[in-house]
Every structure is written in C-alpha cells, then in structure tokens.
JSON list of C-alpha atoms in Angstrom, two decimals:
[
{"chain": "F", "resi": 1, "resn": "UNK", "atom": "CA", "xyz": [60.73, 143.73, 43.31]},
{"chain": "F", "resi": 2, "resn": "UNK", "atom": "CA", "xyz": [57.37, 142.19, 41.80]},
{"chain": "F", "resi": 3, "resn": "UNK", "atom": "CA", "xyz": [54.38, 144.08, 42.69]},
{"chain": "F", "resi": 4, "resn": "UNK", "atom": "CA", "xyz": [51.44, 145.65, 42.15]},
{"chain": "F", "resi": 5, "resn": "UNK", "atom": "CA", "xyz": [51.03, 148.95, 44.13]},
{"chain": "F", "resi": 6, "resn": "UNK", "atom": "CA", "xyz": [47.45, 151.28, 44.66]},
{"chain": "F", "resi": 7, "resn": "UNK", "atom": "CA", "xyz": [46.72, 154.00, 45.91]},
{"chain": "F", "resi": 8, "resn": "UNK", "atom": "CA", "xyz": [45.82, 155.58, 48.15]},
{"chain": "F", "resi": 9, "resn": "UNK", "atom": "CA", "xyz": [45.80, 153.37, 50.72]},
{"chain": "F", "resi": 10, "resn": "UNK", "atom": "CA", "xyz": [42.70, 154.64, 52.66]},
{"chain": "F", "resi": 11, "resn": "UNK", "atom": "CA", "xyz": [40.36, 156.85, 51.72]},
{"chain": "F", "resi": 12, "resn": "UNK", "atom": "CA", "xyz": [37.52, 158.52, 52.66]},
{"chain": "F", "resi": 13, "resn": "UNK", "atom": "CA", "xyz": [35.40, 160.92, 50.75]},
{"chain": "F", "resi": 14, "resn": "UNK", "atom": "CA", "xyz": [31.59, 162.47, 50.24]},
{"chain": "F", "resi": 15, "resn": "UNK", "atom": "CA", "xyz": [28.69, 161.17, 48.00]},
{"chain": "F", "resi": 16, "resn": "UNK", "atom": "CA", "xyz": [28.94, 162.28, 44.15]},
{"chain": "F", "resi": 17, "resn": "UNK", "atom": "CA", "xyz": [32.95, 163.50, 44.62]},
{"chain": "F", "resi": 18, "resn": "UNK", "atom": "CA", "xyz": [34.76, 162.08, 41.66]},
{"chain": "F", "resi": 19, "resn": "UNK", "atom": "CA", "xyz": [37.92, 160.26, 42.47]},
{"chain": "F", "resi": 20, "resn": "UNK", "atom": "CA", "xyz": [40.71, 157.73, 41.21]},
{"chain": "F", "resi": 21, "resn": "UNK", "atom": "CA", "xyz": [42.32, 154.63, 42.69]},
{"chain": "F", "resi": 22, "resn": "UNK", "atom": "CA", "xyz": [45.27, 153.98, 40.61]},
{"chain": "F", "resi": 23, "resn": "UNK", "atom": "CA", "xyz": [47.00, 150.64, 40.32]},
{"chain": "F", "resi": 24, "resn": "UNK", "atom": "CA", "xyz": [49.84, 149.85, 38.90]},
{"chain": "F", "resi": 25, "resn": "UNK", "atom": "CA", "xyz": [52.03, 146.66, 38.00]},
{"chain": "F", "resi": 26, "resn": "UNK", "atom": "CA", "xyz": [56.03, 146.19, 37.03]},
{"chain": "F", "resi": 27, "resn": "UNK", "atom": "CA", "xyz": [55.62, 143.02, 35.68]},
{"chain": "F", "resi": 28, "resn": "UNK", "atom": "CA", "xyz": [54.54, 143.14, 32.59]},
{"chain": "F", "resi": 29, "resn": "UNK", "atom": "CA", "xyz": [51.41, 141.49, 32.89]},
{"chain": "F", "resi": 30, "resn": "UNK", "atom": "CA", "xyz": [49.00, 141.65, 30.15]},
{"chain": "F", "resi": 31, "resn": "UNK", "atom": "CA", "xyz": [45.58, 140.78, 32.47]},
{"chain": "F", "resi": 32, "resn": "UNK", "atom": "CA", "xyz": [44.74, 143.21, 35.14]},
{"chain": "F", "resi": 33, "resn": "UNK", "atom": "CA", "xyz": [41.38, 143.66, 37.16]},
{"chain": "F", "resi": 34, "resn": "UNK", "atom": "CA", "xyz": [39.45, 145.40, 40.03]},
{"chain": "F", "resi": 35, "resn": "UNK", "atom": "CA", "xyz": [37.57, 143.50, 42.81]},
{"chain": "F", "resi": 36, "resn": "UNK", "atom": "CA", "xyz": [35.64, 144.90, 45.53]},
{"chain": "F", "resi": 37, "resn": "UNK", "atom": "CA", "xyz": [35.65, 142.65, 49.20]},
{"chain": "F", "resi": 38, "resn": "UNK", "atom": "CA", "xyz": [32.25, 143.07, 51.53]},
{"chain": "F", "resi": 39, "resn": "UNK", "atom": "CA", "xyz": [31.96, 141.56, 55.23]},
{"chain": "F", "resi": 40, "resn": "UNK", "atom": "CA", "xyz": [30.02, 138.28, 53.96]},
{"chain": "F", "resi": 41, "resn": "UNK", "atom": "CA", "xyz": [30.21, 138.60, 50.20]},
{"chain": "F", "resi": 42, "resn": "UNK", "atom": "CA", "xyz": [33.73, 137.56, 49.48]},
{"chain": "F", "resi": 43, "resn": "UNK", "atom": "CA", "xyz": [35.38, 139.22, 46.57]},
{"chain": "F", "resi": 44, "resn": "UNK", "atom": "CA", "xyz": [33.55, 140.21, 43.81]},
{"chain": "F", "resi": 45, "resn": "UNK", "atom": "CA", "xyz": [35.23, 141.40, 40.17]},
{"chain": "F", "resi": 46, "resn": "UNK", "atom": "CA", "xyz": [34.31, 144.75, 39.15]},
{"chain": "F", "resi": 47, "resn": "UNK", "atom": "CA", "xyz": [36.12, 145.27, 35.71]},
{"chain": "F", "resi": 48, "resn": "UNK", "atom": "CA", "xyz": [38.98, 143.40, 33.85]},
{"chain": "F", "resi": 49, "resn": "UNK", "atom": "CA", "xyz": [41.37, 144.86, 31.24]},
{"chain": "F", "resi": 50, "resn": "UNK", "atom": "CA", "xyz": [43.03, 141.43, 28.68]},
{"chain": "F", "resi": 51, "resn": "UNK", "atom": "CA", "xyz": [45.91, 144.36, 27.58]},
{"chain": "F", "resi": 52, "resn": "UNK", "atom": "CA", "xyz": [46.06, 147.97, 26.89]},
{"chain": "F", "resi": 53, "resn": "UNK", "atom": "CA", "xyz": [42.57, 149.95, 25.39]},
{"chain": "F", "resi": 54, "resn": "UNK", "atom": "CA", "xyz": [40.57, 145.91, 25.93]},
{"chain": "F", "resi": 55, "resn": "UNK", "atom": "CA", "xyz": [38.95, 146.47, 29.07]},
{"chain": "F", "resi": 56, "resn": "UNK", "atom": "CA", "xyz": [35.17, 144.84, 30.13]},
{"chain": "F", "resi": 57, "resn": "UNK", "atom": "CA", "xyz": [33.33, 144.46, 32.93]},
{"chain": "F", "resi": 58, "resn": "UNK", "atom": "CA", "xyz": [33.25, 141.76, 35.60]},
{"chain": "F", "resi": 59, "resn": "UNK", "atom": "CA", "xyz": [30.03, 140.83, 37.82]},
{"chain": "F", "resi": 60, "resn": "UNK", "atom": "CA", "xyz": [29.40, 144.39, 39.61]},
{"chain": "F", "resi": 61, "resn": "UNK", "atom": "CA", "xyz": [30.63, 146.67, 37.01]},
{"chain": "F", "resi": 62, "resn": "UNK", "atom": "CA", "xyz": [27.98, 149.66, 37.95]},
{"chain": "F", "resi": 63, "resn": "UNK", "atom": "CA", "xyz": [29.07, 152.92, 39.23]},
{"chain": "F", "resi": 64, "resn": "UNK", "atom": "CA", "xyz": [32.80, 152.22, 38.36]},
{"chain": "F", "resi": 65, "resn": "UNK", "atom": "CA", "xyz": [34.81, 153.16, 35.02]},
{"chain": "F", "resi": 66, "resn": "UNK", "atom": "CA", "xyz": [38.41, 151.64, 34.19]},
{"chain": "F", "resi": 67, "resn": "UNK", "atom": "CA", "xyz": [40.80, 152.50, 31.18]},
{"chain": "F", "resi": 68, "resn": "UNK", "atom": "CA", "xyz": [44.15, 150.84, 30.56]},
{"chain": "F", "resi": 69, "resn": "UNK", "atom": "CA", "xyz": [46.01, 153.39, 28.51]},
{"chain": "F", "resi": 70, "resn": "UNK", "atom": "CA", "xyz": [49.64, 151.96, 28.83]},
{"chain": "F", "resi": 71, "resn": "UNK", "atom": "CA", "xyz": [50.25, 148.17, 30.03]},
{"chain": "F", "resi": 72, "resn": "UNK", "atom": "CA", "xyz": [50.88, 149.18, 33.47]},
{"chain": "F", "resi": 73, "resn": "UNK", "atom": "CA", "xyz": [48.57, 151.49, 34.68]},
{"chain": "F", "resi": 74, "resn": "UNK", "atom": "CA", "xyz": [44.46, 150.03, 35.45]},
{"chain": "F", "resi": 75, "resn": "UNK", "atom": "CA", "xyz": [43.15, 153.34, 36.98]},
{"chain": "F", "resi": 76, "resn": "UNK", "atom": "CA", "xyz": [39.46, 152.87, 38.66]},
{"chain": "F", "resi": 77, "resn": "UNK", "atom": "CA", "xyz": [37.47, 155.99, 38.15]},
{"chain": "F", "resi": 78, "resn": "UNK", "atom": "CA", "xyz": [34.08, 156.52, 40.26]},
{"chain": "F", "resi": 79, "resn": "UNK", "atom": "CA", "xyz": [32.43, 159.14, 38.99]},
{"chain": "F", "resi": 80, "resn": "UNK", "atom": "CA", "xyz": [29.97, 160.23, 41.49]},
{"chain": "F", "resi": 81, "resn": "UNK", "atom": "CA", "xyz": [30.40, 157.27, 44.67]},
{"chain": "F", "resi": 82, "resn": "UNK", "atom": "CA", "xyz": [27.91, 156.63, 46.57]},
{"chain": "F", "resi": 83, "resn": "UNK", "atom": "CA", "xyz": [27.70, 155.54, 50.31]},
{"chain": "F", "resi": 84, "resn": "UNK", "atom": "CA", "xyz": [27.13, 151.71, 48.51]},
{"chain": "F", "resi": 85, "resn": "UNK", "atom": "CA", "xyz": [30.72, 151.38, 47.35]},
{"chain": "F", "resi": 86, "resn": "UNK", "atom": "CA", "xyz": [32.35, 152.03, 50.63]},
{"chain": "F", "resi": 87, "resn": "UNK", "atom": "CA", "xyz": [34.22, 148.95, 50.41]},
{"chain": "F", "resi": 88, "resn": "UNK", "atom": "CA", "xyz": [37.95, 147.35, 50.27]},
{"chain": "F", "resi": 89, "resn": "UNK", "atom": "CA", "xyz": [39.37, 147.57, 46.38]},
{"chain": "F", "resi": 90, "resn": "UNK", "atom": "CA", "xyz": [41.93, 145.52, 45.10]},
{"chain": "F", "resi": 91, "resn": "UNK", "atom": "CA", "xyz": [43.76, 145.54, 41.85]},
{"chain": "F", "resi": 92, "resn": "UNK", "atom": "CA", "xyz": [45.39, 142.64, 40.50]},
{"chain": "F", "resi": 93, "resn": "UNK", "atom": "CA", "xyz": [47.47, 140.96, 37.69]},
{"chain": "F", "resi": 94, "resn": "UNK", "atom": "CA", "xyz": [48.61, 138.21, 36.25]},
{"chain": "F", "resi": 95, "resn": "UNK", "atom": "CA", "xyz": [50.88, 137.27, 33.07]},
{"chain": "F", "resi": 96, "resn": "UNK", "atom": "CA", "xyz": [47.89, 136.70, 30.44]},
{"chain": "F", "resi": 97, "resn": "UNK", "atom": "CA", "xyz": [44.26, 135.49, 30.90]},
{"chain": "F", "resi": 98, "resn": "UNK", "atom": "CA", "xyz": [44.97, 132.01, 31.25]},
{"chain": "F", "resi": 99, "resn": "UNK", "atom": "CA", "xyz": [47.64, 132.62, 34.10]},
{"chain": "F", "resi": 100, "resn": "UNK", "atom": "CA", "xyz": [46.69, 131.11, 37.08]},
{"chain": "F", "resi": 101, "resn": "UNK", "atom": "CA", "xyz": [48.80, 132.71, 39.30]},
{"chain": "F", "resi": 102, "resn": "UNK", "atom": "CA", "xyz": [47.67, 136.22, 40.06]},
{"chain": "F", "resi": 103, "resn": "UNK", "atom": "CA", "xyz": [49.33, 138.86, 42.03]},
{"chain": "F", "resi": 104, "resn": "UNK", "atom": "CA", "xyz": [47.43, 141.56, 44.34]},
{"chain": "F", "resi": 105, "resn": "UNK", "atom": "CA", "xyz": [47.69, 144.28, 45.32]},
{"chain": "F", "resi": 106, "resn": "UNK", "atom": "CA", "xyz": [47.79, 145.83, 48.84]},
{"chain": "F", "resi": 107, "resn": "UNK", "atom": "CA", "xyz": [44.31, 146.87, 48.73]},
{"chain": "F", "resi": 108, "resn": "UNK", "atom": "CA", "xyz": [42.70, 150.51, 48.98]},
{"chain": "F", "resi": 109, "resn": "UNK", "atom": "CA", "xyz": [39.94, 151.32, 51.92]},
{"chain": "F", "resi": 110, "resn": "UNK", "atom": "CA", "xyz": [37.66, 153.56, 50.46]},
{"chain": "F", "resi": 111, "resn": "UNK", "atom": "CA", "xyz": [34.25, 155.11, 52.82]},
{"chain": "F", "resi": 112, "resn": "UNK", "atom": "CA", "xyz": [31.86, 157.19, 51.16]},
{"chain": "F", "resi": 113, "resn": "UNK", "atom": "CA", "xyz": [29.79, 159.52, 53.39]},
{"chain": "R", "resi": 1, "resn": "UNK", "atom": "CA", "xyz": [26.92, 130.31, 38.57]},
{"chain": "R", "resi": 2, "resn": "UNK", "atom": "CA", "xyz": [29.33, 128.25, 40.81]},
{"chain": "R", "resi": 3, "resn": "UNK", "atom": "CA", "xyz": [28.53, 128.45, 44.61]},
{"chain": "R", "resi": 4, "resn": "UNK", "atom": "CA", "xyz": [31.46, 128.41, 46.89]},
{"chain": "R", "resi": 5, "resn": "UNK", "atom": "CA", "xyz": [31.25, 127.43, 50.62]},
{"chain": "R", "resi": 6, "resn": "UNK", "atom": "CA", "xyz": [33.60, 127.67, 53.19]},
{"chain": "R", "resi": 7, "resn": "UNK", "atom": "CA", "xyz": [33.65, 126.23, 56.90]},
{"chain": "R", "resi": 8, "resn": "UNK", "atom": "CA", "xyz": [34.51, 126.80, 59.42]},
{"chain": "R", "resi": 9, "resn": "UNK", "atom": "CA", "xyz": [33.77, 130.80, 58.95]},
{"chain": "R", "resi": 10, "resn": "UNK", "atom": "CA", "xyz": [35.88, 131.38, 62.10]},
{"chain": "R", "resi": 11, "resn": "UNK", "atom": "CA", "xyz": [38.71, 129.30, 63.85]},
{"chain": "R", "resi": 12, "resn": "UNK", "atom": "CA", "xyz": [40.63, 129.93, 66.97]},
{"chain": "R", "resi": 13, "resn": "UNK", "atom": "CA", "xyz": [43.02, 127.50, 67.60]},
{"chain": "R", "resi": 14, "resn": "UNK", "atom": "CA", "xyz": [46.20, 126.94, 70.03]},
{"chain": "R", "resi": 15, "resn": "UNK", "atom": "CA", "xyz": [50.06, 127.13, 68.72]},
{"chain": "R", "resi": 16, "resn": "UNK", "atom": "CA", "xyz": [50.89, 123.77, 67.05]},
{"chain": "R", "resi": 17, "resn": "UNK", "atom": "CA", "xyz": [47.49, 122.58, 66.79]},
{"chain": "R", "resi": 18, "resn": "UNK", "atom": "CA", "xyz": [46.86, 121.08, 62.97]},
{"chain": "R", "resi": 19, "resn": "UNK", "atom": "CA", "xyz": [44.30, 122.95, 61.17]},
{"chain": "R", "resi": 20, "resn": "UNK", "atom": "CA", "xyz": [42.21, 122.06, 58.64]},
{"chain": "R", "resi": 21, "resn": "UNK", "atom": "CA", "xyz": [40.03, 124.17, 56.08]},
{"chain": "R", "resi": 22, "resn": "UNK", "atom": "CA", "xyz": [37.57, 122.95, 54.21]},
{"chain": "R", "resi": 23, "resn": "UNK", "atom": "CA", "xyz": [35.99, 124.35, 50.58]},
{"chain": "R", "resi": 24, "resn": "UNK", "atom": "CA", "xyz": [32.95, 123.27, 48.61]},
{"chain": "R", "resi": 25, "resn": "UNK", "atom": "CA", "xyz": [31.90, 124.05, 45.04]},
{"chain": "R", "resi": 26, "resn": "UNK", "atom": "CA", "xyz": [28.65, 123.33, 43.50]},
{"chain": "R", "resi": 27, "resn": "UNK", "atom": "CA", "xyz": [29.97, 123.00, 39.36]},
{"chain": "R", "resi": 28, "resn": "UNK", "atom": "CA", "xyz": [32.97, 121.41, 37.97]},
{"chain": "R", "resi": 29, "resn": "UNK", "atom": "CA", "xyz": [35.95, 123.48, 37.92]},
{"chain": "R", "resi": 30, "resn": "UNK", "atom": "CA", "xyz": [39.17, 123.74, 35.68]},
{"chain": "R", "resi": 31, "resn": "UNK", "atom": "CA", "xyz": [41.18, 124.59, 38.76]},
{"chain": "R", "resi": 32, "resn": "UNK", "atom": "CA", "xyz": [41.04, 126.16, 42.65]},
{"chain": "R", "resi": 33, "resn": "UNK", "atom": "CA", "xyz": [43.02, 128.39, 44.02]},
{"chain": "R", "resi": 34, "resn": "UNK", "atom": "CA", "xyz": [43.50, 129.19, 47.79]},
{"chain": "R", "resi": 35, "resn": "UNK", "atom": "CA", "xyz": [44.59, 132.72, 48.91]},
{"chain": "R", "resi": 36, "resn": "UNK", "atom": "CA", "xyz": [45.87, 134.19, 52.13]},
{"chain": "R", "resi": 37, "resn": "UNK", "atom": "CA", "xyz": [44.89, 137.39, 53.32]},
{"chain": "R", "resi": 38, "resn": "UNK", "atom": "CA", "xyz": [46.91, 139.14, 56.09]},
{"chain": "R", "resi": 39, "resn": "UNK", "atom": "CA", "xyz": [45.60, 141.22, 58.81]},
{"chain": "R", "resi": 40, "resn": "UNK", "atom": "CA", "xyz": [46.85, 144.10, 57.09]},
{"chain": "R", "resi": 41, "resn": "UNK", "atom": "CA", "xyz": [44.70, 143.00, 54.03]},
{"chain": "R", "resi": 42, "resn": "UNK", "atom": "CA", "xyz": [47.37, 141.92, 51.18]},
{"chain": "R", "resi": 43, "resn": "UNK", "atom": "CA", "xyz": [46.20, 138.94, 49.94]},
{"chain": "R", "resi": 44, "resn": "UNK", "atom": "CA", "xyz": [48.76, 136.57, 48.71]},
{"chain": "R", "resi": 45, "resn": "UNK", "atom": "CA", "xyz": [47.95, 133.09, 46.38]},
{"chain": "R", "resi": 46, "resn": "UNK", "atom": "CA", "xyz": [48.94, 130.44, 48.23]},
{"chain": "R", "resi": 47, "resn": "UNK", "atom": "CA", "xyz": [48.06, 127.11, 45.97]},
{"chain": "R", "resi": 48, "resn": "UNK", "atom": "CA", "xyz": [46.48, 126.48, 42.77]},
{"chain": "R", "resi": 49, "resn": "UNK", "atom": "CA", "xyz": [45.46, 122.95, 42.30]},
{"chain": "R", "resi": 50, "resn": "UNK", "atom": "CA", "xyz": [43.51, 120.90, 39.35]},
{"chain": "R", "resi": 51, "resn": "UNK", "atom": "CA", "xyz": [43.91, 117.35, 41.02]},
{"chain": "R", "resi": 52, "resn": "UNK", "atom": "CA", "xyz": [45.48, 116.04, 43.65]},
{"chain": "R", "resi": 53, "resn": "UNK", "atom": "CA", "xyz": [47.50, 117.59, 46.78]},
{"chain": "R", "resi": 54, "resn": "UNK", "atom": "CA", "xyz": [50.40, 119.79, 47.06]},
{"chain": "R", "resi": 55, "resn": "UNK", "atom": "CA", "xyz": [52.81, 121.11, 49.51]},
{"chain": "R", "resi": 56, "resn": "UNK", "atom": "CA", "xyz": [54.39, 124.06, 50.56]},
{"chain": "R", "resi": 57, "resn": "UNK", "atom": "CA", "xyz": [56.16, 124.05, 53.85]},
{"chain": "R", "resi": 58, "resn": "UNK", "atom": "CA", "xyz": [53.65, 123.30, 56.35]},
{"chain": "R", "resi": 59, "resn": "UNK", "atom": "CA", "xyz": [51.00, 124.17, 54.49]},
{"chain": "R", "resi": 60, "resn": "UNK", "atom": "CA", "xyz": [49.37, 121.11, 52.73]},
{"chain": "R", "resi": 61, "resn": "UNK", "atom": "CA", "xyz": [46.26, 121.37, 49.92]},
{"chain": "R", "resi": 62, "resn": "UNK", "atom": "CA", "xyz": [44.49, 118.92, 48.75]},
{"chain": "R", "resi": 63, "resn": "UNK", "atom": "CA", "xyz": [41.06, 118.53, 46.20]},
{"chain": "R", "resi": 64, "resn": "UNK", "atom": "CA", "xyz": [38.45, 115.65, 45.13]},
{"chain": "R", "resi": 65, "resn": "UNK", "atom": "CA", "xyz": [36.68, 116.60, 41.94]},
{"chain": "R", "resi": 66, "resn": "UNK", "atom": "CA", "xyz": [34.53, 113.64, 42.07]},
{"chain": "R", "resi": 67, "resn": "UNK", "atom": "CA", "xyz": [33.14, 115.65, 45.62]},
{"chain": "R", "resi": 68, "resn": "UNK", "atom": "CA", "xyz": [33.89, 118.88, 44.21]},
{"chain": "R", "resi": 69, "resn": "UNK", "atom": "CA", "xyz": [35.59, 119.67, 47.86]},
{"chain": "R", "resi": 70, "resn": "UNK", "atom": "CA", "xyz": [39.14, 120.87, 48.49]},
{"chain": "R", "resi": 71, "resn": "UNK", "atom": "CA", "xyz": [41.27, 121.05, 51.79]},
{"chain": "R", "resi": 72, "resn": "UNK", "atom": "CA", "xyz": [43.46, 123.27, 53.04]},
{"chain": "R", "resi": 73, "resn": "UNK", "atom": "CA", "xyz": [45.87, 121.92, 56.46]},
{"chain": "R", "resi": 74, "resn": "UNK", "atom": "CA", "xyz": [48.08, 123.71, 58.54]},
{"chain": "R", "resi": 75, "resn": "UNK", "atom": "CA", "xyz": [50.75, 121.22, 60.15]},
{"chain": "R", "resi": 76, "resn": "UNK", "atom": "CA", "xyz": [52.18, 123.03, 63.48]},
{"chain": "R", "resi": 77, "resn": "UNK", "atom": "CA", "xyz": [50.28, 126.08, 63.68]},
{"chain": "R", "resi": 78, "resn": "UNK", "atom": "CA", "xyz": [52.13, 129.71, 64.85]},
{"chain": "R", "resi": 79, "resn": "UNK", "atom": "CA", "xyz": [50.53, 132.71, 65.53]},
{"chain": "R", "resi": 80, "resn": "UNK", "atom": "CA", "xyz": [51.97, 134.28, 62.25]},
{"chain": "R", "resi": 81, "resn": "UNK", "atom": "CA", "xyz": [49.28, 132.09, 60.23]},
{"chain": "R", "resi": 82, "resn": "UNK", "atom": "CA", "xyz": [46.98, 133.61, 61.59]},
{"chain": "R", "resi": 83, "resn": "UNK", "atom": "CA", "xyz": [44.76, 135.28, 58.63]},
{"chain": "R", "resi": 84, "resn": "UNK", "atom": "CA", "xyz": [41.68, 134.48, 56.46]},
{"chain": "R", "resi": 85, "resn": "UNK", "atom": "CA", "xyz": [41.98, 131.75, 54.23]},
{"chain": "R", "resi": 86, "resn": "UNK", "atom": "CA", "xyz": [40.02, 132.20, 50.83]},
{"chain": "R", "resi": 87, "resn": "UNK", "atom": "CA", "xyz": [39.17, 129.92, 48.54]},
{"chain": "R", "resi": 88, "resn": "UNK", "atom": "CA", "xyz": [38.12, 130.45, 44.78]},
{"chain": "R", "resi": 89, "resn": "UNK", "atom": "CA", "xyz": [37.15, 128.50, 41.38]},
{"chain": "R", "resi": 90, "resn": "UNK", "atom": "CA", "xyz": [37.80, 128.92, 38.47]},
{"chain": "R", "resi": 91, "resn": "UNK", "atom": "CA", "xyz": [35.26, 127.69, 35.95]},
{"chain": "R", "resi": 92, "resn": "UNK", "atom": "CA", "xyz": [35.48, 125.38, 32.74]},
{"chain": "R", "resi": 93, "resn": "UNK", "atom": "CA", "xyz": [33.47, 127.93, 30.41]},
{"chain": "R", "resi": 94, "resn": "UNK", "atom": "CA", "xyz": [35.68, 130.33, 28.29]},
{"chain": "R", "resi": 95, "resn": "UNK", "atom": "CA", "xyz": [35.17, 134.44, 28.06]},
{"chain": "R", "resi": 96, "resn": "UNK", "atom": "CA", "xyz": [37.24, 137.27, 29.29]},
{"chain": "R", "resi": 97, "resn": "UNK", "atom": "CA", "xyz": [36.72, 137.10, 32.74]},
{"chain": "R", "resi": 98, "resn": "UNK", "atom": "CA", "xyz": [38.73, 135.40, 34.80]},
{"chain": "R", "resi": 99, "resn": "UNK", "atom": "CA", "xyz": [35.71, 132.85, 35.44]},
{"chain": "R", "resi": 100, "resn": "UNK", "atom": "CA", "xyz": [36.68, 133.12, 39.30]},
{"chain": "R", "resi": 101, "resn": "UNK", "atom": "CA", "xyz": [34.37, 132.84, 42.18]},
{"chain": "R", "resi": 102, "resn": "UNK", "atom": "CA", "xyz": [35.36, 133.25, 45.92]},
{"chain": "R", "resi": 103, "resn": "UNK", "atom": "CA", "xyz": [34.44, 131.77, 48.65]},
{"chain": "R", "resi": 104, "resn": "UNK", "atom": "CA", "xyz": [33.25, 133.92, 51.79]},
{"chain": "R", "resi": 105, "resn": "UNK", "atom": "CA", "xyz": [37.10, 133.00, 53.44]},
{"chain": "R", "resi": 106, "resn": "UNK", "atom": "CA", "xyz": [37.75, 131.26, 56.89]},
{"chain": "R", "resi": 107, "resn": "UNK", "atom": "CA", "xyz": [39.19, 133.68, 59.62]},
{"chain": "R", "resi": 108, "resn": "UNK", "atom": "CA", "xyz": [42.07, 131.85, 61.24]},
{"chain": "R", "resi": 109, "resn": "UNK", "atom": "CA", "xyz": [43.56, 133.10, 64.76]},
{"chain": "R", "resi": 110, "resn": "UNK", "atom": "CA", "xyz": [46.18, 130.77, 66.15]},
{"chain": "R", "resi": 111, "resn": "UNK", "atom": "CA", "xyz": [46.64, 131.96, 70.07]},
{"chain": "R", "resi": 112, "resn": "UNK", "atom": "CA", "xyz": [50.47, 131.22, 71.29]}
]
C-alpha cells in the first residue's frame, strides 16, 4: 500500500531535549516536506527536500533541521524544542516538485513542556 | 504573499442537507487544491482544480479565477463527512517550494 508513515505518533517531551520525527514514503517520490498545523494558522511549511542531500527551508524553518540521506527517509530533527513548537507535524510527498497531488502523512502530536 | 480565506470557519449541519464551502484568494493562482482532514488528523487531497468544476462522488468543486473564489459542495450529507475542509493555492511564481498557502480550513459536523 501507498503511504507515507511518521513517527511517533504522539509525543510529548521537555524544553531543550533533542528528538526525531521520522517520516518515511514507499513511493518513490522525489519531493518530500514538513508542515507544522496551529489552531488558527492553518498549515505552515517548515522545510522541503526536491531529492536526496537537496533539502531548503519553507516559511518557518527556525528551530527545526531536516536531511534526506536516502530517497525515502525526511527525518525532522529539533535540536533543543521549545514550548513554541508544540504543534501537529506532518510529512508529506509527492512524485516531483511540479506534482500536484501530494500524499500525507498521518501526522505526529508533539507538546513541549 | 497570497491570502487565503475560508467561511464558514464552523458548520453543523443535519444528514442529507447540501453543503457548501466557500474559499477566497487574494493573487492569481496556477491551481487549488482542497484537502480533507479526518478527526483522527490524516489529511487526504480531495480535488485539485485550475478551471472549472469537477466531481467525485458526491463531492462537487468548483473555481472562478476571474473572482479568485472556489467552492467546495457536499450533495447528501452523512455523518462520515464530517471533518475540516482545507483549502490551499498554489502560486504562479517558480522556486523550490511548493508555492502553497492554506487556508485556516472549515470544520464540518454533519449530525444524523
């Protein structure tokens, strides 16, 4: 089956605690990225990788790192979090840049105390 | 940047009602998309459109890019499309990015 998977699902950790969502997609799609949804701020892209080792950032790229090592695999690092990016996280993909069609994942809840 | 607005924000409506969406952009596009996102939170792409309408079982989407305003109807509404209804648009101007902007979404509850 088709699909982009993250994890964890939920998570919920302390201020400055380094930690990893990783996302990962069986379709070979070349374009992958990381939003972040907030109550009354709609989705919001954090990073975007165009295929493996091109990766850049998207409108709120601070506080977050990305790599994209293998085609698959669009790990989001946060290197110290802070209580600011308790939010939802999704990953997504799609075939190449000028796909339309994109394909999320099933999210990751992430609080930062 | 483009600025996306959504009404209603919320919508409660009764089991086989029809249901209509509504999304406004303030800069030309190159397409919209709408998006469904369960109560579970996967969000799934429902429609892209660049002109026109198009259909999808009973789910019906439609856009004027004179207006810059697209539609999104539910014929015979059921409690299972119940979710909130995003839209987002995708800009004429190149780069990496993906050039999308969301809208805020529309929280749909259909009651049975």
């Amino acid at each position: 089956e088709a699909q982009v998977t993250q994890n964890p699902r939920y998570l919920i950790t302390v201020t400055g605690k380094k930690l990893t969502v990783t996302c990962s997609q069986n379709m070979n799609h070349e374009y992958m990225s990381w939003y972040r949804q907030d109550p009354g701020l709609g989705l919001r892209q954090i990073y975007y990788s165009m295929n493996v080792e091109v990766t850049d950032k998207g409108d709120v790229p601070e506080g977050y790192k990305v790599s994209r090592k293998e085609k698959r695999n669009f790990p989001l690092i946060l290197e110290s979090p802070s209580p600011n990016q308790t939010s939802l996280y999704f990953c997504a993909s799609k075939v190449s840049l000028g796909s339309y069609e994109q394909y999320f994942g099933p999210g990751t809840r992430l609080t930062v105390t | 940047k483009n600025e996306v607005e959504q009404s209603p924000q919320n919508l409660t409506a009764q089991e086989g009602e029809f249901i209509t969406i509504n999304c406004s952009y303030s800069v030309g596009i190159s397409a919209l998309h709408w998006l469904q996102q369960h109560p579970g939170g996967g969000i799934v792409s429902l429609f892209m459109l660049s002109s026109g309408k198009k259909k999808h079982g009973r789910l019906i989407a439609t856009i004027n890019i004179q207006e810059k305003h697209s539609s999104l109807h539910i014929t015979a509404s059921h409690p299972r499309d119940s979710a909130v209804y995003i839209c987002a648009v995708r800009g004429v101007s190149g780069g990496g990015a993906d050039g999308l902007t969301f809208g805020k979404g529309t929280h749909l509850i259909i009651q049975p």
